[in-house]
Coordinates of C-alpha atoms and ligand atoms in Angstrom, one line a residue:
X1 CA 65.5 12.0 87.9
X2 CA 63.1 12.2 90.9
X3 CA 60.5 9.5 90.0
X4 CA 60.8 6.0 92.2
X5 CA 61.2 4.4 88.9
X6 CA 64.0 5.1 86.8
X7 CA 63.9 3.7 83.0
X8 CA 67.6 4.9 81.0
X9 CA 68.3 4.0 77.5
X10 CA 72.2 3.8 76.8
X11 CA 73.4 4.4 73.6
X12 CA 76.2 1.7 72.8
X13 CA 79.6 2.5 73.8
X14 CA 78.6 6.1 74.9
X15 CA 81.0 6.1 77.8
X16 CA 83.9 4.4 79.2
X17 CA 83.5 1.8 81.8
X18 CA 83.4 3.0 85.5
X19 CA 83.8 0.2 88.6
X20 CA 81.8 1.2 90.9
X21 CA 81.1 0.1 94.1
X22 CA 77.2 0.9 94.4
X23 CA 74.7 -1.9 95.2
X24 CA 72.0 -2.7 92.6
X25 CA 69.4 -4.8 91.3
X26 CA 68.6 -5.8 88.2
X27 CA 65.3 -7.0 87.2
X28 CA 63.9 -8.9 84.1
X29 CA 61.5 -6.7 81.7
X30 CA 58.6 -8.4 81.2
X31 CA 57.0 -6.0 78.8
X32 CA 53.1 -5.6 79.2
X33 CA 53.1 -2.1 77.1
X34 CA 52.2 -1.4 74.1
X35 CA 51.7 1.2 71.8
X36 CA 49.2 2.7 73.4
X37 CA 51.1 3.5 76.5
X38 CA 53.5 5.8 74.7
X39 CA 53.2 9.5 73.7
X40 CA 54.7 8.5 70.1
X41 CA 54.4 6.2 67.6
X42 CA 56.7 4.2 65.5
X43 CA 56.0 5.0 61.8
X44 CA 58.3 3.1 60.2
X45 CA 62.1 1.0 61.3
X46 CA 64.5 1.0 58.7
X47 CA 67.4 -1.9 59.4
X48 CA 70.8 -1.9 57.7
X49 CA 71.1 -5.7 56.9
X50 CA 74.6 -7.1 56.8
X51 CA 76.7 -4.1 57.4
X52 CA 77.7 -3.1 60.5
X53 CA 76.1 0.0 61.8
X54 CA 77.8 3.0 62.5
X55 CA 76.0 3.2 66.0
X56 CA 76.5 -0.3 66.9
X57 CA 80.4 -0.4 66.0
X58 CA 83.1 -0.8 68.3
X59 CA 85.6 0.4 65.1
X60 CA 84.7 2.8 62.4
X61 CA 86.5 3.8 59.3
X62 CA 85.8 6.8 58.1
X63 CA 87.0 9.1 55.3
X64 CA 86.8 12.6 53.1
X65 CA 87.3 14.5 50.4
X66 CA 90.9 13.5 50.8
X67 CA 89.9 10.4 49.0
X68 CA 89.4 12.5 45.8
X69 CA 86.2 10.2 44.5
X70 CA 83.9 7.6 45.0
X71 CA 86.1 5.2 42.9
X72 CA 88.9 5.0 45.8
X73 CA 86.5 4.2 48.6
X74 CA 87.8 0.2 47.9
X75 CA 90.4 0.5 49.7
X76 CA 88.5 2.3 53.1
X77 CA 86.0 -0.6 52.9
X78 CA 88.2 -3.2 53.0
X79 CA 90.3 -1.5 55.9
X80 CA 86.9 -1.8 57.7
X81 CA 86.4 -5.1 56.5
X82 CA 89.8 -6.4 58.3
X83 CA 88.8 -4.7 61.2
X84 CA 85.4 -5.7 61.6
X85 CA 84.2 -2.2 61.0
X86 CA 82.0 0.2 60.0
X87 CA 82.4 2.7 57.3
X88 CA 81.4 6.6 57.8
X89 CA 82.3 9.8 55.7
X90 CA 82.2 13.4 56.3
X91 CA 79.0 15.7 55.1
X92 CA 80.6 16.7 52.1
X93 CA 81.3 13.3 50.8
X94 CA 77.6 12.2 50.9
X95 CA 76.5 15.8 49.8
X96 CA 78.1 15.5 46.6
X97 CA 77.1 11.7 46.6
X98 CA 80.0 9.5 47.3
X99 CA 78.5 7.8 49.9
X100 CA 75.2 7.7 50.9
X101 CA 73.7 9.6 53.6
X102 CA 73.8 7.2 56.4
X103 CA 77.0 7.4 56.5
X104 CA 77.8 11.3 57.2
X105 CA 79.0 11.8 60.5
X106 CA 79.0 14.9 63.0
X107 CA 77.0 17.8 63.8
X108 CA 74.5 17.3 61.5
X109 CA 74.9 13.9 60.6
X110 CA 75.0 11.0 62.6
X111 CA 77.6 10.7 66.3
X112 CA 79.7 8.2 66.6
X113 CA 81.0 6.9 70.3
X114 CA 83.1 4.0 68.7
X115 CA 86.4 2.6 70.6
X116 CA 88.7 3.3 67.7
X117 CA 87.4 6.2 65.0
X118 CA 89.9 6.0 62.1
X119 CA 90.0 9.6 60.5
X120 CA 91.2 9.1 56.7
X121 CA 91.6 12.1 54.4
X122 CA 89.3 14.3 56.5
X123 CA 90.1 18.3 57.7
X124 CA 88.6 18.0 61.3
X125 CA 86.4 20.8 61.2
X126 CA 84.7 21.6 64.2
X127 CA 81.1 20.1 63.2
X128 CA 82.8 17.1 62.0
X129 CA 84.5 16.7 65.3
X130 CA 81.3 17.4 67.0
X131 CA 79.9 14.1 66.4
X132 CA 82.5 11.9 67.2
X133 CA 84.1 13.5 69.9
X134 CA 82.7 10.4 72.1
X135 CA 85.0 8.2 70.5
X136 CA 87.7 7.0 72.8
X137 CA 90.8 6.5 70.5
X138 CA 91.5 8.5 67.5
X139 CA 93.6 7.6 65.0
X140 CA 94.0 10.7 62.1
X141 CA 95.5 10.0 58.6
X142 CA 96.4 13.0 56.7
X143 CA 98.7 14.7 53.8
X144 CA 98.4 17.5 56.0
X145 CA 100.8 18.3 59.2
X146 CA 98.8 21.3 59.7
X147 CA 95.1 19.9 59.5
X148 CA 92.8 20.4 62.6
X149 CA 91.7 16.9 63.0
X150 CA 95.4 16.2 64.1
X151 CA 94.9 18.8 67.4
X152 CA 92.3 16.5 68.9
X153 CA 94.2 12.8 67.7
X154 CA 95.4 10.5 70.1
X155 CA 97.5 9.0 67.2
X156 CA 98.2 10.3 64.0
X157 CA 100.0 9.6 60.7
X158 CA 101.0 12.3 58.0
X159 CA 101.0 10.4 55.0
X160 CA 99.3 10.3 51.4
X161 CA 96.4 8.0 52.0
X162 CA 96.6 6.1 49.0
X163 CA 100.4 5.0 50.2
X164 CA 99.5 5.0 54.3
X165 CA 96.3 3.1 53.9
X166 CA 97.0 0.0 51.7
X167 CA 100.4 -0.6 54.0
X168 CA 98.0 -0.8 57.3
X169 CA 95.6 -3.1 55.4
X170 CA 98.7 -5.2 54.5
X171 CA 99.9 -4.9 58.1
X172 CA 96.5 -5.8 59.6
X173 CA 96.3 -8.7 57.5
X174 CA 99.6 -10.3 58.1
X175 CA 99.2 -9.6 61.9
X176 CA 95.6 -11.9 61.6
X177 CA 97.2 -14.0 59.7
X178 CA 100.0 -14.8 61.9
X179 CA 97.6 -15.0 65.4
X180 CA 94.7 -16.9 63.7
Ligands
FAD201 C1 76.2 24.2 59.6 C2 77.2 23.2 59.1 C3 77.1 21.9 59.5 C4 78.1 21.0 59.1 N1 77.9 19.7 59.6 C5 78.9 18.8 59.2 C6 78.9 17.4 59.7 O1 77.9 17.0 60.4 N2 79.9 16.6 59.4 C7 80.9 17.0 58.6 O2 81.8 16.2 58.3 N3 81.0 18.2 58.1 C8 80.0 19.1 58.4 N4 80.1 20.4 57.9 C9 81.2 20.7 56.9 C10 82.5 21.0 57.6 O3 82.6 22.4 58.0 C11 83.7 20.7 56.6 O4 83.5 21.5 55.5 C12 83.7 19.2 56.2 O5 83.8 18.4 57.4 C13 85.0 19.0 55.4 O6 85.0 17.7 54.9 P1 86.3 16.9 54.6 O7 87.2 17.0 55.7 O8 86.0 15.6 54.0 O9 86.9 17.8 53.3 P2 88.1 18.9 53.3 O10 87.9 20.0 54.2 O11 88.2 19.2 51.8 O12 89.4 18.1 53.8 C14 90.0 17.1 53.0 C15 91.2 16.7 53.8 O13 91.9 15.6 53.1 C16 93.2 15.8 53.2 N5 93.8 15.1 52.1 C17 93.8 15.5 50.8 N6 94.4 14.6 50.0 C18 94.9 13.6 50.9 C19 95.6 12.4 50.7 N7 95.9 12.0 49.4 N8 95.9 11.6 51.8 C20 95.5 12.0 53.0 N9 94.8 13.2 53.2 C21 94.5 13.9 52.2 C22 93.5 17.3 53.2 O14 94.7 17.7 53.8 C23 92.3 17.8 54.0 O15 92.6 17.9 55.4 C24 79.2 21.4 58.3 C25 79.3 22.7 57.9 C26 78.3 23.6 58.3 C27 78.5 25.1 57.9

């Protein structure tokens, strides 16, 4: 950027943390815009209230068609509830209207640059992976030894996710439990 003023807007958790030596200032932003300064305008903002978002969290759970239906998600959102985390799916889970759309991660959905992304019953297909390939640590769980999402994992368990993910809830729990 050549201009003598530089404004950058960061998403969240969008890369890791760098020491660098470099000297700078910071200044306070005393905002004297307003709307008609900028090219655009702001139609309408749309908050999620009492969730936390899948752009703003430092942990997301998320989960596929391995789930087999809506019915099972209980157990994802209370995995994300112990860990203080958002929940996501993959496109074909809020296609066919498990979850809503908010939710779907990846190419076409939304990207995700969380510390820990927690993979449950998802393939790892390329456009999924394409979204949240700015997450730092990656933890795949999956009936499958041969799915894709395992290729790009940093840890992974093969397991049935109705038996895998009710132990690391019961895990989690006793582990607060015993530090709180
Ligand atoms: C143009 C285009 C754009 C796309 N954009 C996106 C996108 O943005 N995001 C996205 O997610 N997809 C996207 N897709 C779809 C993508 O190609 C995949 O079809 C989709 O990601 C697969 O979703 P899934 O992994 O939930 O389902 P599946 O592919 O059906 O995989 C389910 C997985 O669950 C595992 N499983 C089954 N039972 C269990 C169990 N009991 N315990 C543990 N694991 C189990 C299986 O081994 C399997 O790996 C796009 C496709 C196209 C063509």
């Amino acid at each position: 950027i050549s201009t003598p003023v530089k404004v950058l807007g960061i998403a969240k958790n969008s890369f890791g943390l760098v020491e660098d030596a470099v000297a700078m200032t910071e200044e306070a932003f005393a905002p004297s815009l307003n709307d008609a300064d900028f090219g655009i305008k702001v139609e309408n903002v749309e908050k999620v209230t009492g969730k936390v978002t899948i752009a703003d969290a430092e942990i997301v759970v998320s989960a596929g068609r391995g789930m087999k239906g809506p019915e099972n998600w209980g157990m994802i959102e209370e995995l994300a509830s112990v860990l203080g985390a958002a929940t996501a799916c993959s496109k074909p889970v809020s296609d066919i209207g498990w979850r809503p759309h908010s939710e779907h991660v990846g190419q076409t959905g939304k990207p995700v640059a969380s510390n820990l992304y927690i993979a449950v019953g998802i393939s790892g297909a390329i456009q999924h992976i394409a979204g949240i390939n700015s997450s730092k640590v990656k933890v795949v769980i999956n009936s499958d030894p041969e799915a894709p999402f395992f290729k790009v994992a940093d840890y992974g368990v093969v397991g049935d996710a109705f038996t895998v993910v009710p132990q690391l809830i019961e895990k989690l729990k006793a582990f607060k439990a015993s530090n709180s």
